[in-house]
Short mmCIF file of C-alpha atoms in Angstrom, two decimals:
data_model
loop_
_atom_site.label_atom_id
_atom_site.label_comp_id
_atom_site.label_asym_id
_atom_site.label_seq_id
_atom_site.Cartn_x
_atom_site.Cartn_y
_atom_site.Cartn_z
CA MET A 91 -26.46 100.45 -34.00
CA GLY A 92 -28.21 102.79 -35.44
CA ILE A 93 -28.55 103.16 -39.62
CA GLY A 94 -27.23 106.14 -40.14
CA ASP A 95 -24.00 104.84 -37.97
CA ARG A 96 -24.39 101.72 -40.35
CA ASP A 97 -23.98 103.56 -43.53
CA LYS A 98 -21.25 105.32 -42.46
CA ASP A 99 -19.25 101.60 -41.86
CA GLU A 100 -20.57 100.99 -45.14
CA GLU A 101 -19.13 103.94 -46.75
CA SER A 102 -16.15 103.95 -44.84
CA VAL A 103 -15.43 99.89 -45.60
CA ALA A 104 -16.09 101.01 -49.93
CA GLU A 105 -13.82 103.41 -49.32
CA LEU A 106 -10.11 101.30 -48.28
CA PRO A 107 -8.23 100.19 -51.08
CA THR A 108 -8.87 97.57 -52.67
CA LYS A 109 -5.58 96.26 -54.30
CA SER A 110 -4.19 94.39 -51.78
CA ARG A 111 -5.30 90.92 -51.74
CA PHE A 112 -4.42 91.02 -47.63
CA ARG A 113 -7.03 93.58 -46.56
CA TYR A 114 -8.82 92.68 -43.55
CA ASN A 115 -11.86 92.63 -45.50
CA SER A 116 -10.86 90.75 -48.60
CA PRO A 117 -12.36 87.66 -49.30
CA LEU A 118 -8.79 85.88 -48.87
CA VAL A 119 -8.55 87.09 -46.09
CA GLN A 120 -12.00 86.24 -44.50
CA VAL A 121 -11.71 82.17 -46.23
CA VAL A 122 -8.09 82.10 -44.40
CA LEU A 123 -9.86 82.98 -40.53
CA ILE A 124 -12.55 80.79 -41.37
CA GLY A 125 -10.01 77.76 -41.95
CA LEU A 126 -8.21 78.86 -38.62
CA VAL A 127 -11.10 78.65 -36.82
CA CYS A 128 -11.87 75.30 -38.28
CA PHE A 129 -8.44 74.46 -37.89
CA CYS A 130 -8.79 74.76 -34.48
CA CYS A 131 -12.12 73.32 -34.19
CA PRO A 132 -13.47 71.03 -35.67
CA GLY A 133 -10.00 70.07 -37.56
CA MET A 134 -8.95 68.73 -33.39
CA PHE A 135 -12.53 67.47 -33.26
CA ASN A 136 -11.10 65.01 -36.46
CA ALA A 137 -7.79 64.51 -35.29
CA LEU A 138 -9.59 63.61 -32.01
CA SER A 139 -12.24 61.18 -33.78
CA GLY A 140 -9.91 60.03 -36.29
CA MET A 141 -8.03 58.06 -33.62
CA GLY A 142 -10.88 56.01 -33.13
CA GLY A 143 -13.50 55.59 -30.20
CA GLY A 144 -12.06 58.97 -29.39
CA GLY A 145 -8.73 57.83 -27.99
CA GLN A 146 -10.82 55.15 -25.71
CA VAL A 147 -10.10 51.73 -25.85
CA ASP A 148 -13.94 51.31 -25.69
CA PRO A 149 -15.25 52.98 -28.68
CA THR A 150 -19.30 52.72 -27.25
CA ALA A 151 -19.25 55.88 -25.57
CA THR A 152 -17.94 58.10 -28.22
CA ASN A 153 -20.45 56.05 -30.65
CA ASN A 154 -23.51 56.94 -28.61
CA ALA A 155 -21.97 60.56 -28.20
CA ASN A 156 -21.24 60.62 -32.00
CA THR A 157 -25.14 59.41 -32.96
CA ALA A 158 -26.61 61.88 -30.36
CA LEU A 159 -23.92 64.38 -31.76
CA TYR A 160 -24.96 63.83 -35.51
CA THR A 161 -28.75 63.63 -34.91
CA THR A 162 -29.26 67.29 -33.62
CA PHE A 163 -26.37 68.22 -36.31
CA ALA A 164 -29.20 67.15 -38.71
CA VAL A 165 -31.78 69.33 -37.21
CA PHE A 166 -29.28 72.46 -36.50
CA GLY A 167 -27.42 71.78 -39.89
CA VAL A 168 -30.44 72.57 -41.66
CA LEU A 169 -31.12 75.46 -38.88
CA GLY A 170 -28.18 76.53 -38.91
CA GLY A 171 -28.23 78.71 -42.53
CA GLY A 172 -31.16 80.44 -41.26
CA ILE A 173 -29.74 80.57 -37.77
CA TYR A 174 -26.62 83.00 -39.45
CA ASN A 175 -29.07 85.04 -41.45
CA ILE A 176 -30.40 86.34 -38.70
CA LEU A 177 -27.41 86.24 -35.92
CA GLY A 178 -24.72 87.24 -38.62
CA PRO A 179 -21.22 85.69 -38.36
CA HIS A 180 -19.91 86.18 -34.60
CA LEU A 181 -22.35 84.78 -32.72
CA THR A 182 -22.93 81.90 -35.00
CA LEU A 183 -20.28 80.76 -34.93
CA ALA A 184 -18.96 81.71 -31.44
CA CYS A 185 -21.78 79.58 -30.06
CA GLY A 186 -20.90 76.80 -32.39
CA CYS A 187 -17.26 76.96 -31.30
CA SER A 188 -17.77 76.74 -27.25
CA THR A 189 -19.20 73.92 -27.86
CA TYR A 190 -16.28 71.89 -29.03
CA VAL A 191 -14.49 73.09 -25.56
CA LEU A 192 -17.06 70.72 -23.54
CA TYR A 193 -17.20 68.10 -25.87
CA ALA A 194 -13.35 67.23 -25.41
CA GLY A 195 -13.78 68.04 -21.47
CA SER A 196 -16.32 65.46 -21.47
CA LEU A 197 -13.77 63.13 -22.99
CA LEU A 198 -11.77 64.08 -20.00
CA TYR A 199 -13.87 63.89 -17.65
CA TYR A 200 -14.60 60.36 -18.83
CA ASN A 201 -11.11 59.14 -18.90
CA HIS A 202 -11.71 58.93 -15.38
CA HIS A 203 -15.33 58.42 -13.80
CA GLN A 204 -16.39 55.83 -17.19
CA HIS A 205 -20.11 57.77 -16.87
CA GLN A 206 -20.99 58.03 -20.45
CA GLY A 207 -23.87 60.48 -19.48
CA PHE A 208 -21.85 64.00 -19.22
CA VAL A 209 -20.36 62.62 -22.72
CA ILE A 210 -23.32 62.16 -25.10
CA ALA A 211 -24.95 65.32 -23.72
CA ALA A 212 -21.92 66.72 -24.41
CA GLY A 213 -21.94 65.18 -28.29
CA ALA A 214 -25.72 66.15 -28.49
CA LEU A 215 -24.75 70.12 -27.57
CA LEU A 216 -21.82 70.04 -29.86
CA GLY A 217 -24.14 69.06 -32.40
CA VAL A 218 -26.33 72.01 -32.15
CA GLY A 219 -22.92 74.01 -32.26
CA ALA A 220 -21.35 72.00 -35.24
CA GLY A 221 -24.90 72.24 -36.73
CA LEU A 222 -24.52 76.63 -36.28
CA LEU A 223 -20.61 76.53 -37.69
CA TRP A 224 -21.14 74.73 -40.47
CA ALA A 225 -23.51 76.24 -41.98
CA GLY A 226 -21.57 80.03 -41.16
CA GLU A 227 -18.66 78.26 -42.81
CA GLY A 228 -20.65 76.66 -45.73
CA ALA A 229 -22.33 80.73 -46.51
CA ILE A 230 -18.64 81.81 -46.47
CA MET A 231 -16.42 79.71 -47.76
CA THR A 232 -19.23 79.58 -50.62
CA ALA A 233 -20.18 83.24 -51.53
CA TYR A 234 -17.47 85.53 -50.47
CA PRO A 235 -14.70 84.05 -53.33
CA PRO A 236 -15.05 85.91 -57.13
CA PRO A 237 -17.65 83.33 -59.50
CA ASN A 238 -14.72 82.04 -60.66
CA ARG A 239 -12.31 80.80 -58.28
CA LYS A 240 -15.01 79.11 -55.99
CA GLY A 241 -12.32 76.23 -56.37
CA SER A 242 -9.68 77.56 -55.21
CA TYR A 243 -11.02 79.21 -52.39
CA ILE A 244 -12.64 76.04 -51.06
CA SER A 245 -9.23 74.33 -51.66
CA LEU A 246 -7.59 77.15 -49.64
CA PHE A 247 -10.27 76.50 -46.92
CA TRP A 248 -9.34 72.65 -47.05
CA SER A 249 -6.49 72.67 -46.44
CA ILE A 250 -6.21 75.21 -43.49
CA PHE A 251 -8.80 73.23 -41.95
CA ASN A 252 -6.90 69.73 -42.23
CA MET A 253 -3.76 71.28 -41.09
CA GLY A 254 -5.77 71.16 -37.99
CA GLY A 255 -6.06 67.37 -38.12
CA VAL A 256 -2.18 67.66 -38.68
CA ILE A 257 -1.64 68.46 -35.89
CA GLY A 258 -4.40 66.76 -34.03
CA GLY A 259 -2.68 64.12 -34.49
CA LEU A 260 0.69 64.72 -33.72
CA ILE A 261 -0.62 65.65 -30.24
CA PRO A 262 -1.57 61.78 -29.29
CA PHE A 263 1.08 60.85 -30.87
CA ILE A 264 3.95 62.85 -29.48
CA LEU A 265 2.25 62.77 -25.93
CA ASN A 266 1.91 58.57 -26.25
CA TYR A 267 5.10 57.84 -28.34
CA HIS A 268 6.25 55.46 -25.13
CA ARG A 269 2.65 54.28 -24.26
CA ASN A 270 2.77 51.66 -27.37
CA GLU A 271 0.56 49.13 -25.22
CA ALA A 272 -1.71 51.99 -23.57
CA ALA A 273 -5.47 51.41 -24.73
CA SER A 274 -7.11 55.55 -23.41
CA VAL A 275 -4.84 58.75 -24.45
CA ASN A 276 -3.93 60.45 -21.48
CA ASP A 277 -5.07 64.23 -19.73
CA ALA A 278 -3.01 65.96 -21.50
CA THR A 279 -3.72 64.90 -24.86
CA TYR A 280 -7.81 65.99 -24.19
CA ILE A 281 -6.31 69.18 -22.88
CA GLY A 282 -4.05 70.22 -25.78
CA PHE A 283 -7.39 69.57 -27.55
CA MET A 284 -9.66 71.93 -25.62
CA CYS A 285 -6.70 75.10 -25.67
CA PHE A 286 -6.94 74.56 -29.79
CA MET A 287 -10.72 74.77 -29.45
CA THR A 288 -10.75 78.12 -26.96
CA ALA A 289 -8.24 80.11 -29.37
CA GLY A 290 -10.63 78.80 -32.03
CA THR A 291 -14.10 80.28 -30.29
CA LEU A 292 -12.05 83.42 -29.97
CA LEU A 293 -10.61 84.01 -33.58
CA SER A 294 -14.41 83.71 -34.72
CA PHE A 295 -15.14 87.86 -33.49
CA ALA A 296 -12.68 88.45 -36.33
CA ILE A 297 -14.92 87.17 -39.05
CA LEU A 298 -17.12 89.91 -40.72
CA PRO A 299 -20.45 89.73 -42.12
CA PRO A 300 -21.11 89.53 -45.87
CA ASP A 301 -21.81 93.29 -46.86
CA ARG A 302 -18.56 94.18 -45.35
CA VAL A 303 -16.87 92.11 -47.64
CA VAL A 304 -15.06 93.80 -50.47
CA ARG A 305 -13.76 91.82 -53.51
CA ASP A 306 -10.70 93.20 -55.59
CA ASP A 307 -12.71 94.64 -58.03
CA SER A 308 -14.46 96.90 -55.81
CA THR A 309 -17.97 94.56 -55.80
CA ARG A 310 -19.88 92.99 -52.13
CA CYS A 311 -20.23 89.84 -51.27
CA SER A 312 -23.13 90.47 -50.82
CA ASN A 313 -25.92 93.02 -50.26
CA VAL A 314 -29.06 91.14 -49.07
CA LYS A 315 -29.17 92.58 -45.17
CA TYR A 316 -30.59 90.40 -41.98
CA SER A 317 -33.35 88.55 -42.60
CA SER A 318 -36.31 87.71 -40.02
CA VAL A 319 -37.37 84.49 -38.14
CA ALA A 320 -40.36 83.58 -40.39
CA THR A 321 -38.52 84.20 -43.54
CA GLU A 322 -36.10 81.73 -43.03
CA ALA A 323 -38.17 79.28 -41.44
CA ILE A 324 -40.54 79.45 -44.70
CA GLU A 325 -36.99 79.52 -46.77
CA VAL A 326 -35.85 76.50 -45.17
CA LEU A 327 -39.03 74.61 -45.55
CA LYS A 328 -39.14 75.03 -48.89
CA LEU A 329 -35.66 73.82 -49.65
CA PHE A 330 -37.37 69.95 -48.60
CA ALA A 331 -39.12 70.72 -52.20
CA ASN A 332 -36.01 72.17 -53.74
CA TRP A 333 -34.80 69.71 -57.02
CA LYS A 334 -31.76 71.16 -56.65
CA MET A 335 -31.48 70.05 -52.94
CA LEU A 336 -33.03 66.90 -53.22
CA LEU A 337 -30.44 65.57 -56.48
CA ILE A 338 -27.77 66.70 -53.50
CA VAL A 339 -29.01 64.21 -50.86
CA PRO A 340 -27.78 61.09 -51.70
CA ALA A 341 -23.86 62.79 -51.84
CA ALA A 342 -24.99 64.67 -48.88
CA TRP A 343 -25.93 61.66 -46.89
CA ALA A 344 -22.66 59.95 -47.89
CA SER A 345 -20.22 61.99 -47.39
CA ASN A 346 -19.66 61.78 -43.60
CA PHE A 347 -21.20 58.43 -43.42
CA PHE A 348 -17.67 56.58 -44.10
CA TYR A 349 -16.28 57.89 -40.88
CA SER A 350 -17.13 55.20 -38.26
CA TYR A 351 -15.98 52.61 -40.53
CA GLN A 352 -12.42 54.07 -41.58
CA PHE A 353 -12.05 55.97 -38.23
CA ASN A 354 -12.74 52.95 -35.47
CA ASN A 355 -12.75 49.47 -38.23
CA VAL A 356 -9.60 50.91 -40.33
CA ASN A 357 -7.39 52.57 -38.44
CA GLY A 358 -9.60 51.77 -34.77
CA LEU A 359 -8.51 47.67 -35.39
CA LEU A 360 -5.47 47.77 -37.40
CA PHE A 361 -3.22 49.95 -35.48
CA ASN A 362 -2.16 50.40 -32.14
CA LEU A 363 -2.46 53.95 -29.79
CA ARG A 364 0.34 55.85 -31.14
CA THR A 365 0.54 54.71 -34.25
CA ARG A 366 -3.14 55.98 -35.02
CA GLY A 367 -2.34 59.35 -33.89
CA LEU A 368 0.50 58.81 -36.89
CA ASN A 369 -1.98 57.98 -39.43
CA ASN A 370 -4.29 60.98 -39.04
CA VAL A 371 -1.34 63.15 -39.48
CA PHE A 372 -1.58 61.55 -42.46
CA TYR A 373 -5.21 61.27 -43.47
CA TRP A 374 -5.06 65.27 -42.70
CA GLY A 375 -2.73 65.73 -44.58
CA ALA A 376 -3.59 63.86 -47.83
CA GLN A 377 -7.05 66.14 -47.34
CA MET A 378 -4.54 68.78 -48.33
CA LEU A 379 -3.55 67.34 -51.31
CA GLY A 380 -6.85 66.46 -51.99
CA SER A 381 -8.22 69.28 -52.07
CA VAL A 382 -6.00 71.60 -53.64
CA GLY A 383 -5.76 68.72 -56.74
CA ILE A 384 -9.41 68.74 -57.04
CA GLY A 385 -9.85 72.84 -56.88
CA TYR A 386 -7.37 73.38 -59.89
CA ILE A 387 -9.13 70.46 -61.97
CA LEU A 388 -12.75 72.84 -60.74
CA ASP A 389 -11.47 76.16 -62.12
CA PHE A 390 -8.81 75.68 -64.23
CA SER A 391 -9.17 72.46 -65.92
CA PHE A 392 -11.23 74.17 -68.97
CA GLN A 393 -12.82 77.41 -69.90
CA SER A 394 -16.49 76.46 -69.66
CA ARG A 395 -17.68 76.12 -65.92
CA ARG A 396 -19.64 73.25 -66.28
CA MET A 397 -16.83 71.43 -68.44
CA ARG A 398 -15.25 71.75 -65.24
CA GLY A 399 -17.26 70.43 -62.87
CA PHE A 400 -18.70 67.19 -64.96
CA VAL A 401 -14.08 66.76 -65.82
CA GLY A 402 -14.44 67.00 -61.61
CA ILE A 403 -16.97 64.85 -61.17
CA GLY A 404 -15.84 62.32 -63.23
CA VAL A 405 -12.15 62.44 -61.56
CA VAL A 406 -13.13 61.95 -58.52
CA ALA A 407 -15.93 58.65 -59.28
CA LEU A 408 -12.46 57.03 -60.78
CA VAL A 409 -10.30 58.08 -57.93
CA GLY A 410 -12.89 56.78 -55.87
CA SER A 411 -13.78 53.73 -57.58
CA ALA A 412 -10.11 52.31 -57.38
CA ILE A 413 -9.62 53.24 -53.57
CA TRP A 414 -12.59 51.75 -52.18
CA GLY A 415 -11.69 48.57 -54.28
CA GLY A 416 -8.21 48.46 -52.56
CA GLY A 417 -10.55 48.97 -49.28
CA LEU A 418 -12.09 46.04 -50.73
CA ALA A 419 -8.85 43.67 -51.11
CA ASN A 420 -7.90 45.08 -47.15
CA GLN A 421 -11.53 44.01 -45.80
CA ILE A 422 -11.21 40.70 -46.69
CA PRO A 423 -8.98 39.23 -44.35
CA TYR A 424 -10.50 40.39 -41.34
CA SER A 425 -14.26 40.61 -39.34
CA HIS A 426 -15.64 41.34 -35.70
CA ASP A 427 -14.61 37.57 -35.31
CA ASP A 428 -11.38 37.59 -36.43
CA LEU A 429 -9.69 40.91 -35.89
CA PRO A 430 -6.10 41.41 -36.57
CA LYS A 431 -2.90 41.93 -34.53
CA LYS A 432 -2.58 45.38 -34.06
CA LEU A 433 0.51 47.35 -36.51
CA ASP A 434 3.43 49.12 -35.06
CA PHE A 435 4.23 51.48 -36.94
CA ARG A 436 7.69 50.25 -37.10
CA ASP A 437 6.50 47.30 -38.44
CA SER A 438 6.94 45.48 -42.00
CA ALA A 439 3.48 44.82 -42.54
CA PHE A 440 2.74 48.73 -41.73
CA ALA A 441 2.74 49.84 -44.72
CA GLY A 442 -0.21 48.53 -47.16
CA PRO A 443 -2.73 49.30 -44.53
CA PHE A 444 -0.65 52.72 -44.29
CA VAL A 445 -1.62 53.49 -47.61
CA LEU A 446 -4.79 52.60 -48.25
CA TYR A 447 -5.91 55.13 -45.25
CA PHE A 448 -4.11 57.08 -46.39
CA SER A 449 -6.03 57.23 -49.82
CA TYR A 450 -9.29 57.16 -47.73
CA GLY A 451 -8.36 60.55 -46.98
CA LEU A 452 -7.35 61.91 -49.74
CA LEU A 453 -11.21 60.89 -51.30
CA ASP A 454 -12.69 62.38 -49.17
CA ALA A 455 -11.65 66.36 -49.60
CA MET A 456 -11.73 65.44 -52.96
CA PHE A 457 -14.97 64.05 -52.65
CA GLN A 458 -16.09 66.57 -50.16
CA SER A 459 -14.14 69.60 -52.31
CA MET A 460 -16.29 68.91 -55.48
CA VAL A 461 -19.82 68.64 -53.49
CA TYR A 462 -19.16 72.22 -52.42
CA TRP A 463 -17.57 73.52 -55.43
CA VAL A 464 -21.32 72.35 -57.48
CA ILE A 465 -23.51 73.90 -54.41
CA GLY A 466 -20.84 77.23 -54.76
CA ALA A 467 -22.59 77.34 -58.61
CA LEU A 468 -25.28 77.53 -57.69
CA ALA A 469 -26.17 80.93 -56.47
CA ASP A 470 -23.78 83.67 -55.51
CA ASP A 471 -25.39 85.17 -52.65
CA SER A 472 -25.12 84.60 -49.11
CA GLN A 473 -27.69 84.08 -47.22
CA THR A 474 -28.82 81.33 -50.57
CA LEU A 475 -25.65 80.04 -49.72
CA SER A 476 -26.09 79.86 -46.31
CA ARG A 477 -29.29 77.50 -46.51
CA TYR A 478 -27.87 75.48 -49.00
CA SER A 479 -25.25 74.43 -47.20
CA GLY A 480 -26.54 74.44 -44.12
CA PHE A 481 -29.08 71.67 -46.05
CA TYR A 482 -25.94 69.46 -47.36
CA LYS A 483 -24.78 69.85 -43.73
CA GLY A 484 -28.40 68.69 -41.93
CA VAL A 485 -28.82 65.60 -44.89
CA GLN A 486 -24.34 64.77 -44.49
CA SER A 487 -25.47 64.78 -40.48
CA ALA A 488 -28.73 62.58 -40.58
CA GLY A 489 -25.87 59.48 -42.33
CA ALA A 490 -23.28 60.14 -39.80
CA ALA A 491 -25.96 59.24 -37.27
CA VAL A 492 -27.22 56.61 -38.94
CA ALA A 493 -23.14 55.55 -40.04
CA TRP A 494 -21.77 55.77 -35.91
CA GLN A 495 -25.20 53.71 -34.53
CA VAL A 496 -24.46 50.93 -37.69
CA ASP A 497 -20.66 50.48 -36.06
CA SER A 498 -22.00 50.04 -32.40
CA HIS A 499 -24.72 47.45 -33.33
CA LYS A 500 -21.48 45.46 -35.31
CA VAL A 501 -22.57 45.09 -38.09
CA PRO A 502 -20.61 42.96 -40.48
CA LEU A 503 -17.27 45.72 -41.46
CA LEU A 504 -17.49 43.41 -45.66
CA SER A 505 -21.41 45.35 -45.00
CA GLN A 506 -21.01 48.94 -43.90
CA LEU A 507 -17.51 49.10 -46.53
CA ILE A 508 -20.53 47.98 -49.47
CA VAL A 509 -22.98 49.85 -48.05
CA ASN A 510 -20.25 53.35 -48.40
CA TRP A 511 -18.80 52.31 -51.27
CA SER A 512 -22.05 51.58 -52.87
CA LEU A 513 -23.45 55.41 -51.71
CA THR A 514 -20.98 57.73 -53.04
CA THR A 515 -21.34 55.61 -56.33
CA ILE A 516 -24.93 56.93 -56.84
CA SER A 517 -24.25 60.41 -55.83
CA TYR A 518 -22.10 60.59 -59.50
CA PRO A 519 -24.55 60.78 -61.69
CA LEU A 520 -27.01 62.95 -59.85
CA LEU A 521 -24.27 65.77 -59.71
CA VAL A 522 -23.50 65.00 -63.50
CA LEU A 523 -27.00 66.35 -63.67
CA LEU A 524 -26.93 68.86 -61.44
CA VAL A 525 -24.59 70.50 -63.06
CA MET A 526 -25.74 69.74 -66.80
CA LEU A 527 -29.55 71.49 -66.05
CA ALA A 528 -28.43 74.11 -62.67
CA VAL A 529 -25.20 75.22 -63.73
CA LYS A 530 -24.84 77.82 -66.62
CA ASP A 531 -22.22 78.74 -69.01
CA ASP A 532 -24.57 81.19 -70.98
CA LYS A 533 -22.74 84.47 -68.64
CA SER A 534 -19.62 85.13 -68.47
CA GLU A 535 -17.97 85.99 -65.64
CA ASP A 536 -17.28 89.82 -65.87
CA GLU A 537 -20.87 89.78 -66.48
CA ILE A 538 -22.17 87.80 -63.10
CA VAL A 539 -19.78 90.17 -61.06
CA LYS A 540 -21.84 93.41 -62.30
CA GLU A 541 -24.41 90.84 -61.19
CA VAL A 542 -23.44 90.50 -58.38
CA ALA A 543 -22.25 95.04 -58.25
CA PHE A 544 -25.46 96.39 -59.08
CA PRO A 545 -28.09 93.98 -58.08
CA SER A 546 -30.65 96.87 -59.49
CA SER A 547 -30.16 95.88 -62.96
CA ASN A 548 -31.32 91.82 -62.39
CA LYS A 549 -34.39 92.79 -59.09
CA ASP A 550 -33.88 93.91 -56.21
CA VAL A 551 -32.44 91.68 -54.53
CA THR A 552 -32.89 93.21 -50.96
CA THR A 553 -36.26 92.66 -51.81
CA THR A 554 -36.50 89.32 -53.94
CA ALA A 555 -34.74 87.35 -51.03
CA ILE A 556 -37.26 88.13 -48.11
CA SER A 557 -40.57 87.85 -50.77
CA THR A 558 -39.93 85.00 -52.14
#
């Protein structure tokens, strides 16, 4: 496409009516679309992982695959923001989504042949794809919404995304309902996941680039043009010396570290196969509630953006401490050497562990939505936020890679819980410090919108992004 054609396209987009929030090029519709993409791909992956061992009786293969996954994810999560800035949303998201289909297919293969090699290789490729997908998702979710409604848009995305986990939890529950003594899920379960993931790959082509997305007040989401490989390499390296990112590291490391414990050692050890699928429906459903609740606090609780951040972090810290305390009470009676009898949802003892697992889902969404809100408050342009989001996902994935190996080596369950609780607790005061130092209230939201609409009055955005 020539420069003239691109200018014409931009002019035609600018001429579109901007009053309806349901325009194809509105931030709302684009956030809904990226939510649907994540509903189909990582949402279904989460449901698959949430069953414990990927639906297999022995979690060894999936633990090793997850280690490979999060190791490559750690690298491509950091690089993903730069790749997104070069390739744009279509190629970045489509390449990322396609690897989810391959991973689900590898578990279908494992159901018949019990060979770990394919599953581990597919997990490593999924780590590359997930790094691309989540870097793009982070840029879209934090840069497209209006500055004063980022919490609401994050909660909207999180609700749609986690509906994938809800539907994905119903698939194994329904297809394995009469197999309450079964150890591994049937082939139809994996095929169902693959169909959803394929649909997500195709839907990714509907996402618009940031320069074609127009907010309700006619401002564009970003006036920054696509970058170069050299520029992105330099900017990605700078992230490791960026004090804002360093303060986010503990929260990023903690934010997926608890999955191996919750999925394998709570849901996987306490419940039978069909009940694990049912539990996932409510685990991911709880995430929808958690994201909406914390999103409201972060956008509407106070006029001051900094105060909203402080209150949001405080609420998550209090809720998190209560939930991990309940987890400690639940964990004390059993260990690897003293496993409990697996519960069915019809058993009288089901309620307590079920409520705990539900609460873990609630906390996960509150914690991650809070971190994404803080990241979104650090900048307004798509390029910077894609790098920040990529860094967050990279560190998050490095922590997850370690966590899955911790579980593979049968580290005592009580020790795993204490480490998870400690990591999340350490992150709260650092996030408070970040909000205190980097989130400002000296400009009104109208002034922020004007700066986005007329960047020339606050330096040329394109030149600054490329020269820094």
